[in-house]
């Protein structure tokens, strides 16, 4: 059952890849398109679009409207927009002014391959294209507008971008002043860390679920519970990411391959779950988020299709156990 569910989450991957490919056709030889293709293909895990499609399908199939064929066309632009926004954030994340990573997914980071100016402009183009796709999704205008607003909120001043800004300067010593214009002296580091993870990673994952549910016209309580479940899953995702960084750096193989000048993410002065709680403490917190994720899903089980529910359950298990 588990293997089937794991395959279940990714069963739309090929359709998704083909659809995304057509947005940036290989025949377009312009500098911008070549840069965009470098950032997008081959992609990473595509976890956010898969979660968006799975949530959509789980809500829709519960209403006996199977999300195959034509119906999938409705969610593909939304799922693709989310992947473009994710890619935009990774391009910027690797820039010298941010994490200064020279590799991404085992290949040169975009600014290394194409220069910083092209990388920055390519990330702008992805951002713009994402909203173009959302605006053109084949759902009711009201649902499209709601998804546009939700996704914009998840990225901006109270979302991913804010989380990234706090993260890049979040060293143990100065993090308290970074939190607010008016310093809050006694804010505990564990709260700061949770807040940063929530903003920089969990909000985009949560809105992936939420958008799928909105486009499927799920009931408001289902939409909000899926968003909550996505927040837990996003926290789990970033904790496992930091644990993977520790494992990689302990093996002496940092992501950049040349991290001599850069403080590794596993260094004690960088605020991460492993630096604050240790490896075991982080694993136990990851398990805690997985448990909360599963219990949120159980609350809406009757509003999801049985297959969709199993797929979503499997997503939590997969992320807890992930090795990449
Ligand atoms: C990496 O995200 C950035 C984080 C939020 C931890 P992913 O691990 O989803 O990146 P790809 O797209 O699969 O490479
Ligand atoms: C990734 O954060 C970027 C976003 C969450 C937007 P990290 O800096 O922790 O992730 P990697 O390790 O570079 O993928
Ligand atoms: Mg970063
Ligand atoms: Mg990084």
JSON list of N, CA, C and O and ligand atoms in Angstrom, two decimals, residues 89-90 93-94 99 101 104 160 164 200-201 238 241-242 245 255 265, ligand 2:
[
{"chain": "A", "resi": 89, "resn": "UNK", "atom": "N", "xyz": [12.89, 31.43, -5.94]},
{"chain": "A", "resi": 89, "resn": "UNK", "atom": "CA", "xyz": [13.48, 31.59, -4.60]},
{"chain": "A", "resi": 89, "resn": "UNK", "atom": "C", "xyz": [14.83, 30.88, -4.51]},
{"chain": "A", "resi": 89, "resn": "UNK", "atom": "O", "xyz": [15.74, 31.37, -3.83]},
{"chain": "A", "resi": 90, "resn": "UNK", "atom": "N", "xyz": [14.99, 29.78, -5.20]},
{"chain": "A", "resi": 90, "resn": "UNK", "atom": "CA", "xyz": [16.27, 29.06, -5.15]},
{"chain": "A", "resi": 90, "resn": "UNK", "atom": "C", "xyz": [17.37, 29.81, -5.90]},
{"chain": "A", "resi": 90, "resn": "UNK", "atom": "O", "xyz": [18.52, 29.85, -5.46]},
{"chain": "A", "resi": 93, "resn": "UNK", "atom": "N", "xyz": [18.37, 32.48, -3.64]},
{"chain": "A", "resi": 93, "resn": "UNK", "atom": "CA", "xyz": [18.97, 31.91, -2.43]},
{"chain": "A", "resi": 93, "resn": "UNK", "atom": "C", "xyz": [20.46, 31.59, -2.63]},
{"chain": "A", "resi": 93, "resn": "UNK", "atom": "O", "xyz": [21.26, 31.69, -1.71]},
{"chain": "A", "resi": 94, "resn": "UNK", "atom": "N", "xyz": [20.82, 31.19, -3.85]},
{"chain": "A", "resi": 94, "resn": "UNK", "atom": "CA", "xyz": [22.21, 30.81, -4.14]},
{"chain": "A", "resi": 94, "resn": "UNK", "atom": "C", "xyz": [23.12, 31.99, -4.44]},
{"chain": "A", "resi": 94, "resn": "UNK", "atom": "O", "xyz": [24.34, 31.83, -4.51]},
{"chain": "A", "resi": 99, "resn": "UNK", "atom": "N", "xyz": [23.11, 32.99, 0.07]},
{"chain": "A", "resi": 99, "resn": "UNK", "atom": "CA", "xyz": [23.86, 31.86, 0.64]},
{"chain": "A", "resi": 99, "resn": "UNK", "atom": "C", "xyz": [25.21, 31.63, -0.05]},
{"chain": "A", "resi": 99, "resn": "UNK", "atom": "O", "xyz": [26.02, 30.83, 0.42]},
{"chain": "A", "resi": 101, "resn": "UNK", "atom": "N", "xyz": [26.07, 30.01, -2.78]},
{"chain": "A", "resi": 101, "resn": "UNK", "atom": "CA", "xyz": [26.30, 28.62, -3.18]},
{"chain": "A", "resi": 101, "resn": "UNK", "atom": "C", "xyz": [26.61, 28.58, -4.67]},
{"chain": "A", "resi": 101, "resn": "UNK", "atom": "O", "xyz": [25.92, 29.24, -5.46]},
{"chain": "A", "resi": 104, "resn": "UNK", "atom": "N", "xyz": [23.80, 23.92, -7.44]},
{"chain": "A", "resi": 104, "resn": "UNK", "atom": "CA", "xyz": [22.41, 23.58, -7.08]},
{"chain": "A", "resi": 104, "resn": "UNK", "atom": "C", "xyz": [22.09, 22.30, -7.83]},
{"chain": "A", "resi": 104, "resn": "UNK", "atom": "O", "xyz": [22.33, 22.20, -9.02]},
{"chain": "A", "resi": 160, "resn": "UNK", "atom": "N", "xyz": [7.57, 33.98, 2.30]},
{"chain": "A", "resi": 160, "resn": "UNK", "atom": "CA", "xyz": [8.88, 33.43, 1.93]},
{"chain": "A", "resi": 160, "resn": "UNK", "atom": "C", "xyz": [10.00, 34.48, 1.90]},
{"chain": "A", "resi": 160, "resn": "UNK", "atom": "O", "xyz": [11.08, 34.27, 2.47]},
{"chain": "A", "resi": 164, "resn": "UNK", "atom": "N", "xyz": [13.29, 34.55, 4.16]},
{"chain": "A", "resi": 164, "resn": "UNK", "atom": "CA", "xyz": [14.65, 34.50, 3.60]},
{"chain": "A", "resi": 164, "resn": "UNK", "atom": "C", "xyz": [15.51, 35.62, 4.18]},
{"chain": "A", "resi": 164, "resn": "UNK", "atom": "O", "xyz": [16.68, 35.41, 4.51]},
{"chain": "A", "resi": 200, "resn": "UNK", "atom": "N", "xyz": [9.90, 30.96, 5.51]},
{"chain": "A", "resi": 200, "resn": "UNK", "atom": "CA", "xyz": [10.71, 30.74, 4.30]},
{"chain": "A", "resi": 200, "resn": "UNK", "atom": "C", "xyz": [10.33, 29.45, 3.57]},
{"chain": "A", "resi": 200, "resn": "UNK", "atom": "O", "xyz": [10.53, 29.33, 2.37]},
{"chain": "A", "resi": 201, "resn": "UNK", "atom": "N", "xyz": [9.81, 28.48, 4.29]},
{"chain": "A", "resi": 201, "resn": "UNK", "atom": "CA", "xyz": [9.54, 27.18, 3.66]},
{"chain": "A", "resi": 201, "resn": "UNK", "atom": "C", "xyz": [8.08, 26.73, 3.80]},
{"chain": "A", "resi": 201, "resn": "UNK", "atom": "O", "xyz": [7.46, 26.32, 2.83]},
{"chain": "A", "resi": 238, "resn": "UNK", "atom": "N", "xyz": [11.61, 21.51, 6.19]},
{"chain": "A", "resi": 238, "resn": "UNK", "atom": "CA", "xyz": [12.82, 22.32, 6.42]},
{"chain": "A", "resi": 238, "resn": "UNK", "atom": "C", "xyz": [13.70, 21.68, 7.50]},
{"chain": "A", "resi": 238, "resn": "UNK", "atom": "O", "xyz": [14.92, 21.74, 7.40]},
{"chain": "A", "resi": 241, "resn": "UNK", "atom": "N", "xyz": [15.56, 19.09, 5.83]},
{"chain": "A", "resi": 241, "resn": "UNK", "atom": "CA", "xyz": [16.56, 19.71, 4.94]},
{"chain": "A", "resi": 241, "resn": "UNK", "atom": "C", "xyz": [17.82, 20.07, 5.74]},
{"chain": "A", "resi": 241, "resn": "UNK", "atom": "O", "xyz": [18.94, 19.81, 5.30]},
{"chain": "A", "resi": 242, "resn": "UNK", "atom": "N", "xyz": [17.63, 20.67, 6.91]},
{"chain": "A", "resi": 242, "resn": "UNK", "atom": "CA", "xyz": [18.78, 21.05, 7.74]},
{"chain": "A", "resi": 242, "resn": "UNK", "atom": "C", "xyz": [19.51, 19.80, 8.24]},
{"chain": "A", "resi": 242, "resn": "UNK", "atom": "O", "xyz": [20.74, 19.80, 8.36]},
{"chain": "A", "resi": 245, "resn": "UNK", "atom": "N", "xyz": [21.64, 18.66, 5.46]},
{"chain": "A", "resi": 245, "resn": "UNK", "atom": "CA", "xyz": [22.84, 19.51, 5.33]},
{"chain": "A", "resi": 245, "resn": "UNK", "atom": "C", "xyz": [23.92, 19.05, 6.31]},
{"chain": "A", "resi": 245, "resn": "UNK", "atom": "O", "xyz": [25.10, 18.98, 5.97]},
{"chain": "A", "resi": 255, "resn": "UNK", "atom": "N", "xyz": [27.31, 21.57, -0.19]},
{"chain": "A", "resi": 255, "resn": "UNK", "atom": "CA", "xyz": [26.55, 21.71, -1.43]},
{"chain": "A", "resi": 255, "resn": "UNK", "atom": "C", "xyz": [27.33, 22.41, -2.52]},
{"chain": "A", "resi": 255, "resn": "UNK", "atom": "O", "xyz": [27.21, 22.11, -3.67]},
{"chain": "A", "resi": 265, "resn": "UNK", "atom": "N", "xyz": [25.89, 25.57, 6.80]},
{"chain": "A", "resi": 265, "resn": "UNK", "atom": "CA", "xyz": [24.60, 25.68, 7.50]},
{"chain": "A", "resi": 265, "resn": "UNK", "atom": "C", "xyz": [24.58, 24.89, 8.79]},
{"chain": "A", "resi": 265, "resn": "UNK", "atom": "O", "xyz": [23.79, 25.14, 9.68]},
{"chain": "B", "resi": 2, "resn": "LIG", "atom": "C1", "xyz": [16.10, 27.48, 0.72]},
{"chain": "B", "resi": 2, "resn": "LIG", "atom": "O1", "xyz": [16.57, 27.62, 1.98]},
{"chain": "B", "resi": 2, "resn": "LIG", "atom": "C2", "xyz": [15.42, 28.63, 0.13]},
{"chain": "B", "resi": 2, "resn": "LIG", "atom": "C3", "xyz": [14.05, 28.87, 0.50]},
{"chain": "B", "resi": 2, "resn": "LIG", "atom": "C4", "xyz": [13.45, 28.29, 1.47]},
{"chain": "B", "resi": 2, "resn": "LIG", "atom": "C5", "xyz": [13.32, 29.86, -0.26]},
{"chain": "B", "resi": 2, "resn": "LIG", "atom": "P1", "xyz": [18.01, 26.98, 2.28]},
{"chain": "B", "resi": 2, "resn": "LIG", "atom": "O2", "xyz": [19.06, 27.96, 1.95]},
{"chain": "B", "resi": 2, "resn": "LIG", "atom": "O3", "xyz": [17.93, 26.46, 3.65]},
{"chain": "B", "resi": 2, "resn": "LIG", "atom": "O4", "xyz": [18.01, 25.73, 1.28]},
{"chain": "B", "resi": 2, "resn": "LIG", "atom": "P2", "xyz": [19.14, 25.14, 0.38]},
{"chain": "B", "resi": 2, "resn": "LIG", "atom": "O5", "xyz": [19.90, 24.30, 1.32]},
{"chain": "B", "resi": 2, "resn": "LIG", "atom": "O6", "xyz": [19.95, 26.25, -0.22]},
{"chain": "B", "resi": 2, "resn": "LIG", "atom": "O7", "xyz": [18.40, 24.34, -0.66]}
]
